Short mmCIF file of C-alpha atoms and ligand atoms in Angstrom, two decimals:
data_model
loop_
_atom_site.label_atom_id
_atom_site.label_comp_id
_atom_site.label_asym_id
_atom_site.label_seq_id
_atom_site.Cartn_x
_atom_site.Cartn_y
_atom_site.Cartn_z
CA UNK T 194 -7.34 -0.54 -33.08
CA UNK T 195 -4.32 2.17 -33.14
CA UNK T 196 -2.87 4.54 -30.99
CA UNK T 197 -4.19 6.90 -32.77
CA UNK T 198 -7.73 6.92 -31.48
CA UNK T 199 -6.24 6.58 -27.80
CA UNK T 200 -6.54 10.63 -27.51
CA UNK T 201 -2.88 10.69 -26.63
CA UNK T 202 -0.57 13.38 -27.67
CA UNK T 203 1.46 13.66 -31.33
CA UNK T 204 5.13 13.70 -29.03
CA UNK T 205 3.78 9.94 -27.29
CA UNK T 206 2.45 8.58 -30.60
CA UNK T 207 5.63 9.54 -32.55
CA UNK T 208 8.12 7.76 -29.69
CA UNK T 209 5.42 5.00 -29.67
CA UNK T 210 5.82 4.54 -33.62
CA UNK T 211 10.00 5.10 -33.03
CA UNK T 212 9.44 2.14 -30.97
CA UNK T 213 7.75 0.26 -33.74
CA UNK T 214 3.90 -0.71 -31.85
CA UNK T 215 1.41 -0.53 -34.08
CA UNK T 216 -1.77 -1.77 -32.12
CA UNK T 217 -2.03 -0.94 -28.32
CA UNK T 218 -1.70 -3.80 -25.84
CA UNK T 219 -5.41 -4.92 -24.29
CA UNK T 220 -4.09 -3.39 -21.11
CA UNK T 221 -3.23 -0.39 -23.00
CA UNK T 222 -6.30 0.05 -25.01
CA UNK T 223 -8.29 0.20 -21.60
CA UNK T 224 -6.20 1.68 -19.14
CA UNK T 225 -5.16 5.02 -21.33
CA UNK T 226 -8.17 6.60 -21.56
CA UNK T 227 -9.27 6.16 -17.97
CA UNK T 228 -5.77 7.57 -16.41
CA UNK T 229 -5.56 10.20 -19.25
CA UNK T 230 -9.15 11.58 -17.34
CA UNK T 231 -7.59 11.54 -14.62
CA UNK T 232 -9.32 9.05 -12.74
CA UNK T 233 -7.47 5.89 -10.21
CA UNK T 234 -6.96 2.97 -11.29
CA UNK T 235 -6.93 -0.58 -10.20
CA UNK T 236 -4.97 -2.93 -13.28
CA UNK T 237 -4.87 -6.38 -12.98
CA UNK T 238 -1.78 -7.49 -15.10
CA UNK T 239 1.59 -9.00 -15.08
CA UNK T 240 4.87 -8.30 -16.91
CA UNK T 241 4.97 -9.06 -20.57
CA UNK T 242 1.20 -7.33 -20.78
CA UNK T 243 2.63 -4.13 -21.95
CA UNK T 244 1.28 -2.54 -18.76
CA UNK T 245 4.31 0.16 -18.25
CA UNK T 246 3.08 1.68 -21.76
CA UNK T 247 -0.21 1.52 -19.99
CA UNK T 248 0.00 3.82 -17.66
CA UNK T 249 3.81 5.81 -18.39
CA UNK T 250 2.21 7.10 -21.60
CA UNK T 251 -1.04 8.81 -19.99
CA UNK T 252 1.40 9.55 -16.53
CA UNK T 253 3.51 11.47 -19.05
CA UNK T 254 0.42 13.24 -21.08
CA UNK T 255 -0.77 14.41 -17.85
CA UNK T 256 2.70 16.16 -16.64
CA UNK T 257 3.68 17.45 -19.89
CA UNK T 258 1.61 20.68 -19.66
CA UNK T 259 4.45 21.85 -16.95
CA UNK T 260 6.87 20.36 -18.44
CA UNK T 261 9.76 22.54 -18.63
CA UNK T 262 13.04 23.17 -20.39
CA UNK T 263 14.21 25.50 -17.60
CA UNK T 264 17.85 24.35 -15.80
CA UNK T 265 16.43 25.54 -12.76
CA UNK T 266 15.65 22.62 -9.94
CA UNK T 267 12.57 24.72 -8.38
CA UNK T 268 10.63 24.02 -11.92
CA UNK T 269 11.29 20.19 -11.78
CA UNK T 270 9.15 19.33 -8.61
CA UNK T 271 8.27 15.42 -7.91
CA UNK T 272 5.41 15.50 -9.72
CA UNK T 273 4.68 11.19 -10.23
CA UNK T 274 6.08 8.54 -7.97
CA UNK T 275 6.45 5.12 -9.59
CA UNK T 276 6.86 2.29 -6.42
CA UNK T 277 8.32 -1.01 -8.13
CA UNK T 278 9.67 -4.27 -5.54
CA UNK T 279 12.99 -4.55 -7.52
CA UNK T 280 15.68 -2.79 -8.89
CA UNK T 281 15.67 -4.40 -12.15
CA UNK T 282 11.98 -3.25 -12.56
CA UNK T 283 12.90 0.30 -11.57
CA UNK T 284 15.46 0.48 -14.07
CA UNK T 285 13.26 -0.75 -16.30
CA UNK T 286 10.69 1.27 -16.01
CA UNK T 287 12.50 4.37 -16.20
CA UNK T 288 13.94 3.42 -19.21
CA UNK T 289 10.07 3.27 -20.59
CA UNK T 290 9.81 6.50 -19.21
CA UNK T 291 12.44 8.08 -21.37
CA UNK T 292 11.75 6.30 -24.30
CA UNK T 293 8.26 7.26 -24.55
CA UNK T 294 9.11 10.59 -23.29
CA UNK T 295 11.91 11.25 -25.34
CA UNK T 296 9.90 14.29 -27.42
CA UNK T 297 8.73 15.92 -23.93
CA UNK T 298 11.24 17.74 -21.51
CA UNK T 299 10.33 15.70 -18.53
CA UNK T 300 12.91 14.84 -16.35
CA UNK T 301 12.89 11.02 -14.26
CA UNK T 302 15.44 9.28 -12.32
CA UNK T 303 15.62 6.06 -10.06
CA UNK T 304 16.59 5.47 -6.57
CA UNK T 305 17.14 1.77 -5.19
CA UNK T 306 18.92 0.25 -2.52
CA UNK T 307 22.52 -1.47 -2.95
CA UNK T 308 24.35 1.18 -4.99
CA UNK T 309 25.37 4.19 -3.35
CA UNK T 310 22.87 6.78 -2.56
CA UNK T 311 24.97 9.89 -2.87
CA UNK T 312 24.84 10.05 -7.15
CA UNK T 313 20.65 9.68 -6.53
CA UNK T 314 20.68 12.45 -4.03
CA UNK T 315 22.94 14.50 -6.63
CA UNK T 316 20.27 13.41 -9.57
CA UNK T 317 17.18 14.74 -6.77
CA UNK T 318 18.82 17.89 -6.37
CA UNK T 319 18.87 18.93 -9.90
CA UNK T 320 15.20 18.32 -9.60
CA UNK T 321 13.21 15.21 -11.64
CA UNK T 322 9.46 15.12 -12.16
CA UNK T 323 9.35 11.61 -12.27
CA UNK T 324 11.22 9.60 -9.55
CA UNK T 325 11.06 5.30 -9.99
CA UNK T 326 11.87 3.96 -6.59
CA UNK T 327 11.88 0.89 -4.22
CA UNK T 328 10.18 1.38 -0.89
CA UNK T 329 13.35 0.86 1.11
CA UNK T 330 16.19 3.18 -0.56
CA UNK T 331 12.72 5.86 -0.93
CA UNK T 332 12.47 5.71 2.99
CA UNK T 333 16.27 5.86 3.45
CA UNK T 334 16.37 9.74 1.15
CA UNK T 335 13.13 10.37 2.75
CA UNK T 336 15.24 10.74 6.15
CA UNK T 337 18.28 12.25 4.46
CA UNK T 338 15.41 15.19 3.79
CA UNK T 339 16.21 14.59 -0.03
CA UNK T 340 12.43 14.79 -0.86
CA UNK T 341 9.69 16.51 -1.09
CA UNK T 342 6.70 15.46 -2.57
CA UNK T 343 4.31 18.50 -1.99
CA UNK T 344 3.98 18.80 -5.54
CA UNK T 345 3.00 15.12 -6.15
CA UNK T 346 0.29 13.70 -8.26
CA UNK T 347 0.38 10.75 -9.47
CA UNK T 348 1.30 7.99 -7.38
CA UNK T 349 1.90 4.25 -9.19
CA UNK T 350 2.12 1.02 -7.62
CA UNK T 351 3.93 -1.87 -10.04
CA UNK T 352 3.58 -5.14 -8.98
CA UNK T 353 1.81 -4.84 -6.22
CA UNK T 354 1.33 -8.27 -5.22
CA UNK T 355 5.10 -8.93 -5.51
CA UNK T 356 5.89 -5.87 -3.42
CA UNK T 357 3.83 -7.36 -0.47
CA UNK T 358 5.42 -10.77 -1.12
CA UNK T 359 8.60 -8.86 -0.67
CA UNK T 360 7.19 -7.76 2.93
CA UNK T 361 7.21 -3.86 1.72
CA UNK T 362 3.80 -3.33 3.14
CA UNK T 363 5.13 -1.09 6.13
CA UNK T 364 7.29 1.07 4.03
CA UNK T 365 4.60 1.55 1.16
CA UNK T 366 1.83 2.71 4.32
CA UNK T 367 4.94 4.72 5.96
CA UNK T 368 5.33 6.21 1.95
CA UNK T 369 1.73 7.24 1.63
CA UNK T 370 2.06 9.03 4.61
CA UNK T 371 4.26 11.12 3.22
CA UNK T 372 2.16 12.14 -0.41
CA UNK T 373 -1.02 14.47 -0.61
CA UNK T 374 -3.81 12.66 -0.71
CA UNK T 375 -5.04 14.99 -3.36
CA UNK T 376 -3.73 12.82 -5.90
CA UNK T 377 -4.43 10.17 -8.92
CA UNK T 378 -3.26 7.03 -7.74
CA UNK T 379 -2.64 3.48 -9.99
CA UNK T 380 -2.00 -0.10 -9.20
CA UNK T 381 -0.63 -2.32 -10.69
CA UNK T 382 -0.79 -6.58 -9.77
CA UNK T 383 -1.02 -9.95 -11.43
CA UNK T 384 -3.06 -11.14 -8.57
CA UNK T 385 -5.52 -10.15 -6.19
CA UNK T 386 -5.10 -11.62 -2.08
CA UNK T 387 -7.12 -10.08 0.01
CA UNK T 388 -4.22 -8.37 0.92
CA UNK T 389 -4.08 -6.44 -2.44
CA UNK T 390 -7.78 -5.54 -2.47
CA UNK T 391 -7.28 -3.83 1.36
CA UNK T 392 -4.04 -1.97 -0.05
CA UNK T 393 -6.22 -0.73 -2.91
CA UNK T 394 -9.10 0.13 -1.26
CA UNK T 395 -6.92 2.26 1.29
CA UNK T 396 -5.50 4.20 -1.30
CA UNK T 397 -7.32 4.30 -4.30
CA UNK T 398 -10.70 6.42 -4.78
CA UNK T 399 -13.41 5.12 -6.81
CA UNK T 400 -10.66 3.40 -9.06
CA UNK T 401 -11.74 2.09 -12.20
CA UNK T 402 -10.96 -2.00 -13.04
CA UNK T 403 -8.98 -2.89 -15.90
CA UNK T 404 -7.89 -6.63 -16.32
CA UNK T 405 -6.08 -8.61 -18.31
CA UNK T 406 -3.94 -10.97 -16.00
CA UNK T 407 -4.18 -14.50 -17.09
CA UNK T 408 -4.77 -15.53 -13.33
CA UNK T 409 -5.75 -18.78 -13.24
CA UNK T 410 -5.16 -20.10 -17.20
CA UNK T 411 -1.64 -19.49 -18.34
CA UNK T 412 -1.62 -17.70 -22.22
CA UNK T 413 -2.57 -20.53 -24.88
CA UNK T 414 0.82 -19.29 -26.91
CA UNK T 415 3.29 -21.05 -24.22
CA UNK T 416 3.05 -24.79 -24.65
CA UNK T 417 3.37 -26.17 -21.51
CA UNK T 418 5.17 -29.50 -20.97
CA UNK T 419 5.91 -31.74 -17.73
CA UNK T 420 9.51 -33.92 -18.07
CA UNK T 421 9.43 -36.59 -15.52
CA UNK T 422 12.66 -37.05 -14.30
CA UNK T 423 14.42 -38.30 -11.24
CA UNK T 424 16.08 -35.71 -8.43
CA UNK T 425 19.36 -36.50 -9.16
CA UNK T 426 19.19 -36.65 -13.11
CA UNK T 427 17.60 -33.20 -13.39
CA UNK T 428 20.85 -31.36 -14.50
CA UNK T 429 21.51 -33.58 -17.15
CA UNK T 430 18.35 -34.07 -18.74
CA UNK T 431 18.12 -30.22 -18.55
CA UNK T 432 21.63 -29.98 -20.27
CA UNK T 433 20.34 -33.04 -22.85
CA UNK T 434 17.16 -30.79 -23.29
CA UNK T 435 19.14 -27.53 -24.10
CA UNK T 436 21.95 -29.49 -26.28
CA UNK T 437 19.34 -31.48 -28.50
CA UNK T 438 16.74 -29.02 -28.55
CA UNK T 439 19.12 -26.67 -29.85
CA UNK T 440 17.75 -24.08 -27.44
CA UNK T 441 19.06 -20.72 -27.20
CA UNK T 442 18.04 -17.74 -24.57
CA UNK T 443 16.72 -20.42 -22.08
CA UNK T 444 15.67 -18.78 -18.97
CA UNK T 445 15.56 -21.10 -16.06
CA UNK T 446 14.15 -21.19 -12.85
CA UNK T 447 15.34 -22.82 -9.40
CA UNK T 448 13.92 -22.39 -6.07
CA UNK T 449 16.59 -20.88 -3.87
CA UNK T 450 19.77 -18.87 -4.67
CA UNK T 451 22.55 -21.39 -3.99
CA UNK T 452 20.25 -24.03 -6.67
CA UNK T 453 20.70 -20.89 -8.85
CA UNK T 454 24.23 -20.65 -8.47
CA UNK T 455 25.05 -23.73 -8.71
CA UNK T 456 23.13 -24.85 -11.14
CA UNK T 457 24.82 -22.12 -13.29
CA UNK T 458 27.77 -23.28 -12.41
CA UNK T 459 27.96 -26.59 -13.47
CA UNK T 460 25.89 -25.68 -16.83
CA UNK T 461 29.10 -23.41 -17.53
CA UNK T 462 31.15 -26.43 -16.87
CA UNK T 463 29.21 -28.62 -19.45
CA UNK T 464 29.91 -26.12 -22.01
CA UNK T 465 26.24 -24.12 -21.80
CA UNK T 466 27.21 -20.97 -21.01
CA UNK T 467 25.43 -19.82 -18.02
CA UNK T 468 24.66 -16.92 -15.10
CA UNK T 469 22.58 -16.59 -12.37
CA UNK T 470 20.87 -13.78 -11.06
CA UNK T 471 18.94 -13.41 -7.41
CA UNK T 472 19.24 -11.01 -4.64
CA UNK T 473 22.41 -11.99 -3.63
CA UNK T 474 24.52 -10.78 -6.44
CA UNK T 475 25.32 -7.16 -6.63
CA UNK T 476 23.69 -4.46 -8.31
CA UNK T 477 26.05 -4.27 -11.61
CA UNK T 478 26.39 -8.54 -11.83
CA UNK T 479 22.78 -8.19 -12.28
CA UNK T 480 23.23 -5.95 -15.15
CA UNK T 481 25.67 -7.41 -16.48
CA UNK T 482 24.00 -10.98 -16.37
CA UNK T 483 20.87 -9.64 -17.83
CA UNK T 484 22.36 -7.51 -20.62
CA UNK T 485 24.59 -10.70 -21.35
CA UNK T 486 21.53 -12.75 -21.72
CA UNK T 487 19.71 -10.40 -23.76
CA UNK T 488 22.52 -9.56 -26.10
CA UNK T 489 22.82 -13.64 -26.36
CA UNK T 490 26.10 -13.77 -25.44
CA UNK T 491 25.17 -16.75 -22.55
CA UNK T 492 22.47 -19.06 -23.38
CA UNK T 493 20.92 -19.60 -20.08
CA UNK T 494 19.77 -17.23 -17.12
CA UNK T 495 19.10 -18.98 -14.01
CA UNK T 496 16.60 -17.22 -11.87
CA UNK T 497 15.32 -17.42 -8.16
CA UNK T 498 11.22 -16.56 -8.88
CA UNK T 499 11.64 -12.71 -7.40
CA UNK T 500 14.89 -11.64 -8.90
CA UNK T 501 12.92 -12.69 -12.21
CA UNK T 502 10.13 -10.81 -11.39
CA UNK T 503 10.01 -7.44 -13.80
CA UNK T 504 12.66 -8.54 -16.16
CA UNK T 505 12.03 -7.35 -19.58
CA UNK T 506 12.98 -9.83 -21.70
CA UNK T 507 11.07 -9.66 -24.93
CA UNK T 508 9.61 -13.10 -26.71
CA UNK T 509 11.82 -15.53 -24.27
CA UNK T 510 11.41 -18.47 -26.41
CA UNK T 511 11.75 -20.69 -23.58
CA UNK T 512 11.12 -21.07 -19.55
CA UNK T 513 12.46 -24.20 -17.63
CA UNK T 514 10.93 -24.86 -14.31
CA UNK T 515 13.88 -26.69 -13.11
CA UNK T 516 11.96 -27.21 -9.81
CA UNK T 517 8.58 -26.11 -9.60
CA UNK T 518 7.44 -23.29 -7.21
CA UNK T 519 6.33 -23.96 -3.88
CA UNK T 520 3.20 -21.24 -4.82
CA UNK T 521 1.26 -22.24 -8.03
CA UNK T 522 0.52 -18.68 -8.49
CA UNK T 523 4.04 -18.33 -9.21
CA UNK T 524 4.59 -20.61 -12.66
CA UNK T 525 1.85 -18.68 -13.96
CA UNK T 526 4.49 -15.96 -13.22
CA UNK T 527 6.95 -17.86 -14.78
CA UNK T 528 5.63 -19.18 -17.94
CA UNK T 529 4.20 -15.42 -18.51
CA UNK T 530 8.06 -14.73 -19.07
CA UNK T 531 7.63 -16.53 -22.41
CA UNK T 532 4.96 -16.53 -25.44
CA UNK T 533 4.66 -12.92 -25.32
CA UNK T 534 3.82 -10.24 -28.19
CA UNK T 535 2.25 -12.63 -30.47
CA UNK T 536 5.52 -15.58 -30.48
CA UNK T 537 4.37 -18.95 -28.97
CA UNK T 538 7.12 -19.44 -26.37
CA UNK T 539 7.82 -22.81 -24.60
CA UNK T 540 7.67 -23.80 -20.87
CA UNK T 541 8.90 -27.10 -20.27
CA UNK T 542 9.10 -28.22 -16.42
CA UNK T 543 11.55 -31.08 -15.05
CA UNK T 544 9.52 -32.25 -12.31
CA UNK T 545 10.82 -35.11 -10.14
CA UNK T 546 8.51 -37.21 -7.59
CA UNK T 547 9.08 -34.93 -4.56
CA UNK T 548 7.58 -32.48 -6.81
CA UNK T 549 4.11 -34.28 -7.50
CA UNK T 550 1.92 -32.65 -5.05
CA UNK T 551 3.72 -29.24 -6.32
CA UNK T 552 2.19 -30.46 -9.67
CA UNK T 553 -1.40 -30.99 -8.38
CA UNK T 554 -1.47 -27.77 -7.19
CA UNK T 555 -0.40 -26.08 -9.87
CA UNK T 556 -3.12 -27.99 -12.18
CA UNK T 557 -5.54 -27.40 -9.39
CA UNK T 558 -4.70 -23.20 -10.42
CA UNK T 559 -4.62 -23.75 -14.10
CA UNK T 560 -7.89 -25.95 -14.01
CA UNK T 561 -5.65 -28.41 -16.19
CA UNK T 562 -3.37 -31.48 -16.09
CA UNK T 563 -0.04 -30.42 -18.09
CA UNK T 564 1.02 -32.50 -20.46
CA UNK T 565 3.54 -35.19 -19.59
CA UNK T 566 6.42 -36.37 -21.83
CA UNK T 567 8.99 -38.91 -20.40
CA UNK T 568 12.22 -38.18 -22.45
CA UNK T 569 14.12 -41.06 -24.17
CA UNK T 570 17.03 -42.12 -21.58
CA UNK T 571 15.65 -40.28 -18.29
CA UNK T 572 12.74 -42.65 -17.33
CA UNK T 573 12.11 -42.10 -14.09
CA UNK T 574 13.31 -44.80 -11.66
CA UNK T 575 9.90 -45.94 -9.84
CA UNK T 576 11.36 -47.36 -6.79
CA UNK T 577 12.76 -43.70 -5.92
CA UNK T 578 10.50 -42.46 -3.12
CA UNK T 579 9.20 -38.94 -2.52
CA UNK T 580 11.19 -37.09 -0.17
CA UNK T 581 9.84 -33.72 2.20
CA UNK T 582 10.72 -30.32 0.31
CA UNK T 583 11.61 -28.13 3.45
CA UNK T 584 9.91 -25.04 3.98
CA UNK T 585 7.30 -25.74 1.29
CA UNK T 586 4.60 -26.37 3.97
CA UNK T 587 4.08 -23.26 5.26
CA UNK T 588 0.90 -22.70 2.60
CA UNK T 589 1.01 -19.43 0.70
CA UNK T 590 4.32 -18.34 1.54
CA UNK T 591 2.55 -14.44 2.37
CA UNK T 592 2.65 -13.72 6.45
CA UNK T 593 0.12 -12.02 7.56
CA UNK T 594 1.28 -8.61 8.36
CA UNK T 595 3.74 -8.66 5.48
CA UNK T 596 7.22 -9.00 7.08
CA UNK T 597 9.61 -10.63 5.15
CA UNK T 598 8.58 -13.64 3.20
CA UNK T 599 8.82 -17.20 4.92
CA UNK T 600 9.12 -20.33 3.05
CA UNK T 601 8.73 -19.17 -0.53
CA UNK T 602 11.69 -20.31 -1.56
CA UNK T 603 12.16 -23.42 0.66
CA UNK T 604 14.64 -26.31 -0.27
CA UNK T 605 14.86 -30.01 -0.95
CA UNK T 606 17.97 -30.72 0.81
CA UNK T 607 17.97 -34.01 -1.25
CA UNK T 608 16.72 -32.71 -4.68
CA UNK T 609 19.76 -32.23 -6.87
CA UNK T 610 20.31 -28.68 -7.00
CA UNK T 611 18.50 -27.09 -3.73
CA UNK T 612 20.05 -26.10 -0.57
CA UNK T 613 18.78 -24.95 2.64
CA UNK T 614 18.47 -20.60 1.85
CA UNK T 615 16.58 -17.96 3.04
CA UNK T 616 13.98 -16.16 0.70
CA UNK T 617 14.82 -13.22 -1.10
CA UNK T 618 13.94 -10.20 0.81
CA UNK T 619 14.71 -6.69 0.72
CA UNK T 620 17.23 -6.72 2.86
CA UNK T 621 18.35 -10.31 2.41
CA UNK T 622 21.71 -11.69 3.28
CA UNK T 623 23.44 -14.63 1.91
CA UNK T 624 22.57 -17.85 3.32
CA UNK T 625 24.75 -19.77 5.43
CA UNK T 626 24.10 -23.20 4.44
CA UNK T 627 26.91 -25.22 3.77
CA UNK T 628 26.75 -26.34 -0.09
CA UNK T 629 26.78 -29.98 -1.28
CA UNK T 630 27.42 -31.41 -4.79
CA UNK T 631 24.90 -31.13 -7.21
P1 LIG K 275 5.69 -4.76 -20.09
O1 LIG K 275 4.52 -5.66 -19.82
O2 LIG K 275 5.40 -3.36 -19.79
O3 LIG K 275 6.92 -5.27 -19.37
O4 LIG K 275 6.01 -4.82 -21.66
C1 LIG K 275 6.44 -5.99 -22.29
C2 LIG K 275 7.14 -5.72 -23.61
O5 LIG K 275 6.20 -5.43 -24.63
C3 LIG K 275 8.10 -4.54 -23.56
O6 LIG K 275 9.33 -4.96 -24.06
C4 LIG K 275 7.51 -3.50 -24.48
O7 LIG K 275 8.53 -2.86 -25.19
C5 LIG K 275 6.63 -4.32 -25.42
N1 LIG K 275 5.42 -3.58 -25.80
C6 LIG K 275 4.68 -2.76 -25.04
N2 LIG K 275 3.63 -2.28 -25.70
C7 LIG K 275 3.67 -2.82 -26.94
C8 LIG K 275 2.82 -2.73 -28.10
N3 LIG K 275 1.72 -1.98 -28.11
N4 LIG K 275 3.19 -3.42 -29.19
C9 LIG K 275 4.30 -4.19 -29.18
N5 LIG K 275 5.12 -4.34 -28.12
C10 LIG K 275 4.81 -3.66 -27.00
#
């Protein structure tokens, strides 16, 4: 199949070929045509799908009849809203937006919390037909009287599920208060709670079902192996792995934000150069950290599970669980980082014996056992008992109600990188917790 026969029009297919895609995603093939009519949407599918082609390419078909070359703010009206749970994701998917809509005088922006909000409200002003936001910073302009959104229609949820894990449930109900409900609405999520089906079937009308998520089996490109390894050797097999492996553009995940850190840390002091990035850090470490990374100038990103969430990061060759979530659903998040576009990636998972009922349950999801491979040297030591991972029996990690996350990103205060830390919310602040030595 080619773009081509997608109906879409000659200024999307020619920034589509600039970008170099020559067959539409699966997501893509099916989700054009529906929003191109016009109609909702419901999209089951997580980053690395190709879903913000999916639905920026028809969102931007379906605006560019009024699009407008005029300086004057008055013919730029909010005419889409994209929602995404993270910063990263917003900047990302603006940056889809302008590449695809490079050949059509539409105008977009982003707004998201931790940078100052007087350059956004100076980008509103000049007037944008496309605004990417988070629900929080969107609230906070919303009561500066920065926005109007009479002129609104097409709303777009990305992420869903992760936005709800984030606890943004009031402030996305408090945002479609605020949009006509004459409008064409599309969400976006990896997985489907009940929660998710409620949201959708509040704002979605006769939505048509497009699905590709690889919920429960994780893609058959990323080969998926389990290290067993003890809590305290974890670092250095994971430093043995990257050395010997000869591993480059290794993204690795840790439970909480201090593991991140620290784990970072003492990577960089082994000679693997390394950054973290979570919540915690500000706005332009994150950038930096993630351009870093993708330029390959540092070999290893170390990632809390929602500051990874909506990174673009093309073809990662590899994704370590360094500890393994306390919510199976999320190393199918994970390992979807890697094996994209056609490259087999590799997820390889250090997984020590506190972790073993982690394990079951993430088998349980995938229907599988992973395959195990002890590595020469870090055997490990069977008269080491299993020790309690705090906060990782709270079941689910999603409160009912959708305030801010509990226990998602709980800690082993014995495992050999985790500390006692709060989740990553919105809002979050650094934990407290004193630090011990890795
Ligand atoms: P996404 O799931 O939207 O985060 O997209 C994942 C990556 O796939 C992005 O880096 C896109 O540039 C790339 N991509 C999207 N659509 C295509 C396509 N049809 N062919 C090749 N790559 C694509």
């Amino acid at each position: 199949m080619s773009f081509d026969t997608l109906g879409l029009l000659p200024e999307l297919l020619r920034a589509v070929r600039e970008q170099g895609y020559e067959t539409p995603t699966p997501i893509q093939a099916q989700a054009i045509p529906v929003v191109l009519q016009g109609r909702d949407l419901m999209g089951g599918a997580q980053t690395g799908t190709g879903k913000t082609a999916a639905f920026t390419l028809p969102m931007l078909q379906r605006l560019a009849p009024q699009a407008s070359t005029s300086t004057s703010p008055a013919k730029h009206p909010i005419r889409a809203l994209v929602l995404t749970p993270t910063r990263e994701l917003a900047m990302q998917v603006e940056e889809s937006i302008r590449t695809y809509g490079k050949h059509i005088p539409l105008r977009s922006t982003t707004i998201f919390g931790g940078v100052n909000i007087n350059p956004q409200i100076a980008a509103l002003r000049k007037g944008v037909e496309i605004l990417v936001a988070t629900p929080g910073r969107l609230l906070d302009h919303h009561q500066q009287g920065t926005l109007r959104f009479d002129q609104l229609e097409i709303l777009v949820l990305d992420e869903a599920d992760r936005m709800l894990d984030m606890g943004f449930i009031r402030d996305i109900k408090k945002i479609l208060a605020l949009l006509p409900a004459k409008r064409q609405s599309l969400l976006f999520s990896a997985t489907f709670s009940g929660e998710i089906r409620e949201l959708a079937a509040s704002l979605l009308k006769d939505p048509a079902s497009v699905d590709v998520a690889p919920r429960n089996s994780t893609t058959e490109l990323v080969k998926q192996v389990v290290h067993p390894v003890d809590r305290e050797r974890k670092r250095a097999l994971l430093a043995h792995l990257i050395q010997t492996k000869n591993l480059e553009q290794v993204l690795v995940f840790t439970r909480t934000k201090h593991g991140a850190n620290r784990l970072a840390e003492q990577l960089d002091k082994d000679g693997i150069s390394a950054l973290a990035i979570h919540g915690n850090k500000s706005q332009p470490q994150r950038i930096k950290a993630l351009s870093d990374f993708k330029q390959g100038n540092i070999r290893v990103l170390v990632a809390t599970d929602i500051a990874a969430r909506g990174l673009d990061i093309d073809q990662l060759p590899h994704v370590v669980n360094y500890e393994l979530p306390q919510v199976p659903e999320d190393y199918v998040h994970r390992i979807g980082r890697t094996g994209r576009a056609g490259s087999e990636g590799e997820a390889l998972s250090l997984v020590c014996v506190d972790e073993h009922k982690l394990l079951k349950g993430i088998e349980r999801l995938l229907k599988n056992p992973l395959p195990s491979e002890v590595v020469a040297g870090f055997a490990p030591d069977p008269a080491i008992k299993a020790e309690p991972i705090e906060n990782g029996r709270s079941g689910g990690g999603q409160r009912p109600g959708g305030g801010r996350p509990s226990g998602r990103q709980g800690s082993n205060p014995r495992s050999s990188s985790a500390r006692p830390a709060r989740p990553e919310g919105r809002r979050g602040s650094a934990p407290s917790s004193s630090r011990r030595g890795v």
